[in-house]
Coordinates of C-alpha atoms and ligand atoms in Angstrom, one line a residue:
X1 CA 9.7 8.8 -14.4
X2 CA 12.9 8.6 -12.1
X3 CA 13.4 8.1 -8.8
X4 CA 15.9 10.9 -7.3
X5 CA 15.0 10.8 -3.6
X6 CA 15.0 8.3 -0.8
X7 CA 13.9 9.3 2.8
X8 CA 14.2 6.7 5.5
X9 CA 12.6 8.3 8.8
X10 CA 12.5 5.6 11.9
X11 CA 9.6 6.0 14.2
X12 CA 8.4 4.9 17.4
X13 CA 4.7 4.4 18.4
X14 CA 3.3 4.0 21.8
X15 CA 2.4 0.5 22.8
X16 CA 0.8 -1.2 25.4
X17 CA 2.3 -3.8 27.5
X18 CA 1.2 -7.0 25.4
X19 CA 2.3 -10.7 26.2
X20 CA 3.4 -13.2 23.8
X21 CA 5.9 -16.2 23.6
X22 CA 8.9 -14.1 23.5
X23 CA 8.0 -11.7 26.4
X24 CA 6.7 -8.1 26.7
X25 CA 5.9 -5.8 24.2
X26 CA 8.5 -2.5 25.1
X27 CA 6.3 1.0 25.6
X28 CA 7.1 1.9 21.4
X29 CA 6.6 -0.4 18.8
X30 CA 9.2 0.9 16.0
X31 CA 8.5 1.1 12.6
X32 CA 10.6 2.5 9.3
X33 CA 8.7 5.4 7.2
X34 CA 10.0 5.1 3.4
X35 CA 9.2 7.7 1.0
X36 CA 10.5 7.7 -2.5
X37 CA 10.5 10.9 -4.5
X38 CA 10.7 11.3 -8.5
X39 CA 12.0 13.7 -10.6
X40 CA 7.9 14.7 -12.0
X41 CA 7.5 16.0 -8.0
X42 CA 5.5 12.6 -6.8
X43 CA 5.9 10.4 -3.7
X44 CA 5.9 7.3 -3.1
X45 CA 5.1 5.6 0.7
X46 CA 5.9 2.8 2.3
X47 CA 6.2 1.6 5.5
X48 CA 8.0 -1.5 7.6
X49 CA 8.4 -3.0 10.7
X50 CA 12.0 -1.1 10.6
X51 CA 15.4 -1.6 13.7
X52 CA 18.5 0.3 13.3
X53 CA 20.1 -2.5 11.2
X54 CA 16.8 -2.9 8.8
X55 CA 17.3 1.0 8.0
X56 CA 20.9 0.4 7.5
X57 CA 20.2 -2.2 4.5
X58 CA 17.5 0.4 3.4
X59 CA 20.0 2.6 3.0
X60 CA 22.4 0.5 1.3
X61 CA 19.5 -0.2 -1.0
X62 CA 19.8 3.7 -2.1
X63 CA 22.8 3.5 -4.4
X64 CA 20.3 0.7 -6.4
X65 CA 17.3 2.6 -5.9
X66 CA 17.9 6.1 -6.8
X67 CA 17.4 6.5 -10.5
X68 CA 15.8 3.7 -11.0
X69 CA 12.0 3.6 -12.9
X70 CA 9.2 3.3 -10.7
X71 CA 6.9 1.9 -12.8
X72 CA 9.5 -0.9 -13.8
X73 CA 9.3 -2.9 -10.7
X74 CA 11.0 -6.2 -12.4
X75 CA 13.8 -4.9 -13.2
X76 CA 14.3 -2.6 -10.2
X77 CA 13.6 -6.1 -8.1
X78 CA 16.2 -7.5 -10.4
X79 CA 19.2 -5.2 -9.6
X80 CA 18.1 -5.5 -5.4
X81 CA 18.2 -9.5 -6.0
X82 CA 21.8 -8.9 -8.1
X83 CA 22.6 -6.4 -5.0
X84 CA 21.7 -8.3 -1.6
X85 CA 22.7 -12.1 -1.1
X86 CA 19.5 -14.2 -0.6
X87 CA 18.3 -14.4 3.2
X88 CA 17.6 -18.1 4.4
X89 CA 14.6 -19.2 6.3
X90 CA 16.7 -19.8 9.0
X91 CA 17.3 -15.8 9.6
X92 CA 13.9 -15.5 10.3
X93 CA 14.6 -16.6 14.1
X94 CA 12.5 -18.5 16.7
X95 CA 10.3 -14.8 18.1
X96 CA 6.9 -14.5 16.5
X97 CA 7.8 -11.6 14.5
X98 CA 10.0 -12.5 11.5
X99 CA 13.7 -10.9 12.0
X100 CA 15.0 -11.2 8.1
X101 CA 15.6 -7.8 7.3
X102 CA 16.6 -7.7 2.9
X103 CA 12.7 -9.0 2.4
X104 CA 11.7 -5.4 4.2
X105 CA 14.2 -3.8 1.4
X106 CA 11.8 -5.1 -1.5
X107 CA 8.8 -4.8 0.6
X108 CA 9.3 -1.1 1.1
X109 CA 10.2 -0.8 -2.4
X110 CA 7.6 -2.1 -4.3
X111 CA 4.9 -0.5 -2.1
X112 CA 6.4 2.9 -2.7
X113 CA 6.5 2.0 -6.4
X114 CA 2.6 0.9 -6.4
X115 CA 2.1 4.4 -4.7
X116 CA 4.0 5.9 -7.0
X117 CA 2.5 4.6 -10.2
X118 CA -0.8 4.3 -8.7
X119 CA 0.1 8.7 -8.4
X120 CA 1.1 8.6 -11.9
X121 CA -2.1 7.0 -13.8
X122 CA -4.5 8.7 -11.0
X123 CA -5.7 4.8 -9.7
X124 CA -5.8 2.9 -6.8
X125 CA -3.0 0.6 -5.8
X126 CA -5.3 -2.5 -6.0
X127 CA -6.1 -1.7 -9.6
X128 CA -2.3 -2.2 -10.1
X129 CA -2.5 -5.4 -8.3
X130 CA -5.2 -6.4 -10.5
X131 CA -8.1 -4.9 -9.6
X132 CA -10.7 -4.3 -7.2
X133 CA -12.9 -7.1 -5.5
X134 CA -13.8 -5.8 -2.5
X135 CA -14.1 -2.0 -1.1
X136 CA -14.9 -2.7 2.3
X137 CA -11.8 -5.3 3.9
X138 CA -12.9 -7.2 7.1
X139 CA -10.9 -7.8 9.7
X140 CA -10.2 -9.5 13.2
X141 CA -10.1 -8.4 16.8
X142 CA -6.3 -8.8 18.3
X143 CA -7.1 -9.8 22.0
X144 CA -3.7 -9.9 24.1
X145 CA -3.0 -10.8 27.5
X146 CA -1.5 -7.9 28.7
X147 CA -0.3 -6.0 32.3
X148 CA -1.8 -3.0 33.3
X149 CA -0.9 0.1 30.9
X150 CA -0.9 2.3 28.0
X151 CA 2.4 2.3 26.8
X152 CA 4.5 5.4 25.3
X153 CA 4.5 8.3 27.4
X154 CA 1.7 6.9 29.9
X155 CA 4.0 3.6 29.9
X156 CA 2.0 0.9 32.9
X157 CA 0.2 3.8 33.8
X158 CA -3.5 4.1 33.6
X159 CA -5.4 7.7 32.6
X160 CA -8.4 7.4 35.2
X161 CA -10.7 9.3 32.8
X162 CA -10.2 7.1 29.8
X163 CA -13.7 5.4 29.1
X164 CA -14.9 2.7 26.5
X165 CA -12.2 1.1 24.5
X166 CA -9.1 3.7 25.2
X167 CA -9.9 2.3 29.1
X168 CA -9.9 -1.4 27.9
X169 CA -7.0 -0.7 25.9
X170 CA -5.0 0.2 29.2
X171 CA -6.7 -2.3 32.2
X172 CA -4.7 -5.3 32.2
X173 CA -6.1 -8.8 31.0
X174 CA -4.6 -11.8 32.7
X175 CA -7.2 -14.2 33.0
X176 CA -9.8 -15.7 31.0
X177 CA -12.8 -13.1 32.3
X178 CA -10.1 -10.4 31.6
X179 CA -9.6 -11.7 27.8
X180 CA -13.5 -11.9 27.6
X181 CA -13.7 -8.1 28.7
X182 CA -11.2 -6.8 26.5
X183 CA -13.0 -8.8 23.5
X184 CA -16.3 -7.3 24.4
X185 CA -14.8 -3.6 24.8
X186 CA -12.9 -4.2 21.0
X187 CA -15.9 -5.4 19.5
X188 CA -17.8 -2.8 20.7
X189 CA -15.9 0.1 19.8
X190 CA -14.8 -1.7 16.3
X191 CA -17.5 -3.9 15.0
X192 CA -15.0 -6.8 14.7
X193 CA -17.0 -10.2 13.7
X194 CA -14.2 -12.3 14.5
X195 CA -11.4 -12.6 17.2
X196 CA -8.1 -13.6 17.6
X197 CA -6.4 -14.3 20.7
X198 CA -2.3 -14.3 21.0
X199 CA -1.4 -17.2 23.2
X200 CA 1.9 -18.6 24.1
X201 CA 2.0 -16.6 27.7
X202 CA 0.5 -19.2 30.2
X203 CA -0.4 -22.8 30.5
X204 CA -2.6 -24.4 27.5
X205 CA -5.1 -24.6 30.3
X206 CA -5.6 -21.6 31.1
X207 CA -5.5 -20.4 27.2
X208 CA -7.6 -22.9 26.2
X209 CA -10.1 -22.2 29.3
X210 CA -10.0 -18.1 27.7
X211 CA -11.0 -19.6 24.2
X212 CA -13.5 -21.3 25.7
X213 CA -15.1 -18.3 27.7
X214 CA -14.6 -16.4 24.2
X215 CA -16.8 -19.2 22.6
X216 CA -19.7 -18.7 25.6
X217 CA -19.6 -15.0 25.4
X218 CA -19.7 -14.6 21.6
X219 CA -21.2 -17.4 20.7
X220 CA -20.5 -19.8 17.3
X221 CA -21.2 -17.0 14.9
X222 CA -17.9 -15.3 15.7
X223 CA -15.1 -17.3 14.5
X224 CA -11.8 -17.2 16.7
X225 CA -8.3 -18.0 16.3
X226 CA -5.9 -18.7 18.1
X227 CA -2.2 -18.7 18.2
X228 CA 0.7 -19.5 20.7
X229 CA 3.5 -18.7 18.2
X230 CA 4.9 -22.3 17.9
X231 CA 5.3 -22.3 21.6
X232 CA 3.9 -25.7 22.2
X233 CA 5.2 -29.1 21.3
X234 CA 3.5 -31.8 19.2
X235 CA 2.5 -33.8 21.7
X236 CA 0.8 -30.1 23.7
X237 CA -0.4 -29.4 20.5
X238 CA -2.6 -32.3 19.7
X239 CA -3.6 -32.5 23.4
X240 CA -5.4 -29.1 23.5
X241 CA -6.0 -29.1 19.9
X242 CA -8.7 -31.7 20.5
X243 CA -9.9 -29.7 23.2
X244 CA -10.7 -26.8 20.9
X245 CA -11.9 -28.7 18.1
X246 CA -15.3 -27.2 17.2
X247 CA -14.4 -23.9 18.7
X248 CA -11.5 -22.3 16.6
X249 CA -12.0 -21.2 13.0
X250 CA -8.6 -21.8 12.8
X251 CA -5.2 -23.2 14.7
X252 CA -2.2 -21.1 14.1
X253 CA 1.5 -21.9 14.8
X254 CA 0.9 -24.2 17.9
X255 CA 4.1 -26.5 16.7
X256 CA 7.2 -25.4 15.7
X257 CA 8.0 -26.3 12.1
X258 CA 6.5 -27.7 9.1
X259 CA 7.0 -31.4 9.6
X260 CA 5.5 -30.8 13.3
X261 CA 2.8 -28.5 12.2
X262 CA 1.9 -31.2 9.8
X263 CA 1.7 -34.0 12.7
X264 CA -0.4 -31.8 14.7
X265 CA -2.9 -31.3 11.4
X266 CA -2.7 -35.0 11.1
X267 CA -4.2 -35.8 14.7
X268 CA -6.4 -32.8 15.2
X269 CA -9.5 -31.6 13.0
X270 CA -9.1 -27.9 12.9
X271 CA -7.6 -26.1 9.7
X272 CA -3.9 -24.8 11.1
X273 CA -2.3 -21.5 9.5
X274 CA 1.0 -20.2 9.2
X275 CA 2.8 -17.0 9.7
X276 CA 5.8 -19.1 11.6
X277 CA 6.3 -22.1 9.3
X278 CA 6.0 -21.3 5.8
X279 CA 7.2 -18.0 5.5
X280 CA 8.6 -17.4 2.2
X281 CA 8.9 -18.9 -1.5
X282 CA 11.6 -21.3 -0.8
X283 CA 9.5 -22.9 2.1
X284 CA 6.3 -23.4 -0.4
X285 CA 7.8 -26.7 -1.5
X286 CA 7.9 -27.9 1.8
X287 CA 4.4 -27.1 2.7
X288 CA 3.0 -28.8 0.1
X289 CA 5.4 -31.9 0.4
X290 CA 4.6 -32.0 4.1
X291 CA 0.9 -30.9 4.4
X292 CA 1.9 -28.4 7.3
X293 CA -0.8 -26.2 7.3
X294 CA -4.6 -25.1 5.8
X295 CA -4.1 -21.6 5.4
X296 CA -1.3 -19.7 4.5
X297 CA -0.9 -15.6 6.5
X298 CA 0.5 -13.0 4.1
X299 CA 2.1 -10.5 5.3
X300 CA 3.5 -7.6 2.3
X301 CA 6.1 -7.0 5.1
X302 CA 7.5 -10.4 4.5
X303 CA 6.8 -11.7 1.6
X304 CA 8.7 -8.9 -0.1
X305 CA 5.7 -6.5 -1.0
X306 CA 2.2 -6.4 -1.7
X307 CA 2.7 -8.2 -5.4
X308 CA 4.9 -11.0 -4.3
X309 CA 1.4 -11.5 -1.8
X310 CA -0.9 -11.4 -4.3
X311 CA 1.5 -14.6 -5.9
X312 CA 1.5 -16.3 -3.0
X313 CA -2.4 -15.8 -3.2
X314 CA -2.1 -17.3 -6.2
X315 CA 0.0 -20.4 -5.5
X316 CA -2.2 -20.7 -2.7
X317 CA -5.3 -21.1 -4.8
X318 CA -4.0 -23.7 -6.9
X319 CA -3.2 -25.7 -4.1
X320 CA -6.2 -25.1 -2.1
X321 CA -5.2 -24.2 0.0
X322 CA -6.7 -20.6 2.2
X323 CA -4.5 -17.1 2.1
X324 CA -5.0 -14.5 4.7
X325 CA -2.6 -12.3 6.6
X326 CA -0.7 -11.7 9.2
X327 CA 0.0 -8.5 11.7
X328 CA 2.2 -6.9 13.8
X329 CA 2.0 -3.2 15.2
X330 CA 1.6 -0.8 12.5
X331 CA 0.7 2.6 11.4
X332 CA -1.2 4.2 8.7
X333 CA 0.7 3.7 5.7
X334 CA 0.8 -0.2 6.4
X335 CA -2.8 0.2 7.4
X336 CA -3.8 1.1 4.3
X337 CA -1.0 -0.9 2.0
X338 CA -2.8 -4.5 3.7
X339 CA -6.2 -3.0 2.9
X340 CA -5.2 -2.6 -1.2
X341 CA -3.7 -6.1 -0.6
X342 CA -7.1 -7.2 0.8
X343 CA -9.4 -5.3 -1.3
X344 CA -7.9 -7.4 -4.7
X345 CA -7.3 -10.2 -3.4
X346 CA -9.5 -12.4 -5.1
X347 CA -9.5 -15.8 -3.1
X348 CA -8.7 -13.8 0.6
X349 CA -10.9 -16.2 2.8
X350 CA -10.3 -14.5 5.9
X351 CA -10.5 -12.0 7.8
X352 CA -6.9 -10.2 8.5
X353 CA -5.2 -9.6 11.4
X354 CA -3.7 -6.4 12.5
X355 CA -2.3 -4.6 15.7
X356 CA -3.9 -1.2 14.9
X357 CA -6.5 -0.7 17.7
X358 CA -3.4 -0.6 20.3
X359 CA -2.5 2.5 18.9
X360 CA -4.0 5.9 19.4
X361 CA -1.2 8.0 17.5
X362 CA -0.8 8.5 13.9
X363 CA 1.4 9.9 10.7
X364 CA -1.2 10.3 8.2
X365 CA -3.2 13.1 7.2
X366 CA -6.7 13.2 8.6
X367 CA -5.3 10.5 11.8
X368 CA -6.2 7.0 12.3
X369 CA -8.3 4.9 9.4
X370 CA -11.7 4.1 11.0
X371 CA -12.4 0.6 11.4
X372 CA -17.0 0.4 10.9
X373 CA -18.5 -3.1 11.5
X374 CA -15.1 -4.5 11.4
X375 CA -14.1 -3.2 8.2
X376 CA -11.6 -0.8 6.4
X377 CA -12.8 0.5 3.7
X378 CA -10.1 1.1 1.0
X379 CA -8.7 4.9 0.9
X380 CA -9.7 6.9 -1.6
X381 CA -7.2 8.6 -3.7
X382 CA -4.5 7.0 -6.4
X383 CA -2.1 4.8 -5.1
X384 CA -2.2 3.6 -1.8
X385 CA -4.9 7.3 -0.7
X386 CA -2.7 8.5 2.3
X387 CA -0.2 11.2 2.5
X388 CA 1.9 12.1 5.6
X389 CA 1.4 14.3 7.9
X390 CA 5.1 15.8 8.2
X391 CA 4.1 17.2 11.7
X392 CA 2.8 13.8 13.3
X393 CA 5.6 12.2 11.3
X394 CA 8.5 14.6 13.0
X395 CA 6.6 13.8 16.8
X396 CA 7.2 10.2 16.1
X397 CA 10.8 10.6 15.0
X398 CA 11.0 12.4 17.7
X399 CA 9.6 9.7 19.9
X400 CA 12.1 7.2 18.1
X401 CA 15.4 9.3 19.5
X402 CA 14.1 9.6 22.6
X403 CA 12.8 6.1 23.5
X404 CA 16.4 4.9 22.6
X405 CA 15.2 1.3 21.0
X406 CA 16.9 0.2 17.9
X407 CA 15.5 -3.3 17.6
X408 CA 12.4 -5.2 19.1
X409 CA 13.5 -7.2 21.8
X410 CA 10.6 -8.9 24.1
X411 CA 12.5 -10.6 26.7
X412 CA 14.2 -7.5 28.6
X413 CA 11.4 -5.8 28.8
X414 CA 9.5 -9.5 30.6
X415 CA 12.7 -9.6 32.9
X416 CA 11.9 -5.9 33.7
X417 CA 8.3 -7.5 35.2
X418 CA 10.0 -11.0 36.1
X419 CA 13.1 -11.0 37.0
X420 CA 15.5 -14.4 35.4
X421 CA 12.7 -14.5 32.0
X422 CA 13.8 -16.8 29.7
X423 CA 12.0 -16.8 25.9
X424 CA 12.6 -20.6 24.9
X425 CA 11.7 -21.8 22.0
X426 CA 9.3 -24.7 22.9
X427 CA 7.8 -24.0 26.8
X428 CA 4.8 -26.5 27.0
Ligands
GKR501 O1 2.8 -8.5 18.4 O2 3.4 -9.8 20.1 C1 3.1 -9.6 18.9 C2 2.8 -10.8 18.1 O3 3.2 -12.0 18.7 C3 3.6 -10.7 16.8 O4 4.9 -10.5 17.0 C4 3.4 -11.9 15.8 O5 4.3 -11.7 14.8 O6 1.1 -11.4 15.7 C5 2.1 -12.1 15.2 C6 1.7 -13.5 14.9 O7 0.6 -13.7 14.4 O8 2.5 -14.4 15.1
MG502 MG1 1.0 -15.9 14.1

């Protein structure tokens, strides 16, 4: 089998106005459709987080790509290593999403290669990764303080006849009874048994005070988390860490840094995950050297595809430490990519995050996965069990030339609602 195709088709998704450290989420969310055709008629799917100058390295990637053997991924990931210099940690930037752009190169490609072989021998993409462990892959409630608004078309404007979640999804959530209400209508609606809130936006008190409500309103038996993307320094960190001792399942990113994630884990006695400080192979050394963190958030995006996760997972277990995975705003393809990841991998001790109840439109054929009792269960079909739905695909190209975005950028869209917004680095 030979690859002789590769389509790259930008995309732009509605999404809500949603705070974090680095500002305001713009009305589309743009992500990169890959699809990878052979010369026995089969394609391949993948899907990334995608900007004009990620599909531009995609593209470069063709001349290494086309031709190449599907089902041979080490040697394919061999000629993209001899083809793209290394990216550093340091490219990852100071945002909460990750900004390196080659690691979305091999992400794309081995995902499209695990659909494509998982095509060729009629099996599930987690069987290639090893089998499966779990058909049914839980994950979390993504609470986010947010303005007022749908995003997309309806961008801050409300559709009065919206009821249940697709309201909640559009009233805006500023405060801690606000952050309680939006929890309650996600739950509800998705059967989520844990919750995570996105912090970073307003004063640890406050934040801490919304955790807090969380904790009366759902009670122990739902674990939250909690993360203000690395916003806080050492000495914030450890002061409302202790506050919340007791009441997170887990403390993510509140320092910025290993050696400062690993003070904070010192003084405070909560385990502390990553998506921010360890981020890639070359920064495993340090984790372990420094202690930095409990719990270690995949993310296939990332970490250069859903088999360089399931190594991390490894590494991971041998030095015990926890493996579960991180999200930003996705569509279908992803959807169902993290849920292979999830459904073989064997020591996933979490549940995973992801951005998917904020949307209402997809690319796939049959329309969004159902998420029942909090779960996914994994798609049926060889490889990863979606195909596109070349109609719903074209809108959302569409949607993508329109909008006129070519990269995420948080902090013009904030200064649109506050006027002078700065994103810095460390704020508390
Ligand atoms: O979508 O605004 C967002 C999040 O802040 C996202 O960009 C982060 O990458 O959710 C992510 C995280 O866990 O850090
Ligand atoms: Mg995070």
């Amino acid at each position: 089998m030979r690859i002789t195709e590769m389509h790259i088709t930008p995309i732009a998704l509605g999404d809500p106005p949603l705070l974090n450290a680095a500002g305001l989420h713009a009305p589309y969310a743009l992500r990169t459709v890959v699809e990878l055709v052979t010369d026995n008629g089969l394609t391949g799917l993948a899907e990334v987080p995608g900007s004009a100058a990620v599909d531009a390295v995609l593209a470069e990637a063709r001349e290494v790509v086309i031709g190449a053997d599907p089902l041979n991924w080490n040697r394919l990931k061999a000629l993209l290593s001899g083809h793209f210099k290394p990216e550093t940690t340091a490219a990852r930037g100071d945002t909460p999403w990750d900004q390196r752009k080659i690691v979305q190169v091999f992400s794309a490609i081995d995902v499209a290669c695990l659909d494509l072989a998982g095509k060729a021998f009629g099996v599930p993409a987690a069987t290639l990764l090893g089998g499966i462990v779990r058909e049914r892959v839980p994950y979390s409630a993504y609470l986010f303080y947010k303005f007022e608004g749908a995003g997309g078309d309806l961008a801050f404007e409300t559709d009065p006849a919206a009821t249940g979640w697709a309201a909640a999804r559009q009233r805006a959530a500023l405060d801690p009874e606000g952050v309680v209400a939006q929890a309650q209508a996600m739950v509800d609606e998705f059967g989520f048994q844990s919750i995570k809130l996105k912090g970073g936006v307003f004063e640890p008190e406050q934040e801490v005070n919304a955790l807090k409500a969380l904790r009366e309103a759902f009670g122990p038996d739902v674990p939250l988390r909690y993360d203000p993307n690395a916003l806080w320094s050492v000495d914030t960190s450890i002061r409302w860490g202790k506050e919340l001792e007791g009441v997170l399942e887990y403390f993510e990113d509140p320092a910025r840094g290993q050696e400062n994630m690993a003070a904070v884990r010192r003084a405070v006695n909560l385990p502390m995950a990553t998506n921010m400080c360890t981020t890639s192979f070359a920064d495993l050394p340090g984790s372990a050297r420094h202690g930095s963190e409990d719990i270690i958030l995949t993310d296939h995006h990332y970490w250069g595809g859903l088999r360089a996760s399931m190594e991390l997972a490894a590494h991971c277990r041998t030095f015990g430490q926890g493996v579960s995975m991180h999200s930003n705003n996705h569509a279908g393809i992803s959807m169902a990519a993290m849920t292979h990841l999830g459904a073989a991998m064997p020591n996933l001790s979490y549940a995973l995050d992801t951005h998917y109840p904020w949307q209402w439109e997809e690319i796939i054929v049959g329309g969004r996965l159902p998420i029942v009792e909090g779960c996914v269960e994994l798609p049926k079909g060889p490889g990863l069990g979606v195909e596109l739905d070349r109609a719903a695909l074209e809108r959302a190209h569409q949607n993508y030339l329109r909008c006129g975005l070519k990269e995420r950028d948080d902090e013009p869209e904030m200064q649109k609602k506050v006027p002078g917004w700065k994103f810095k680095a460390t704020r508390w």
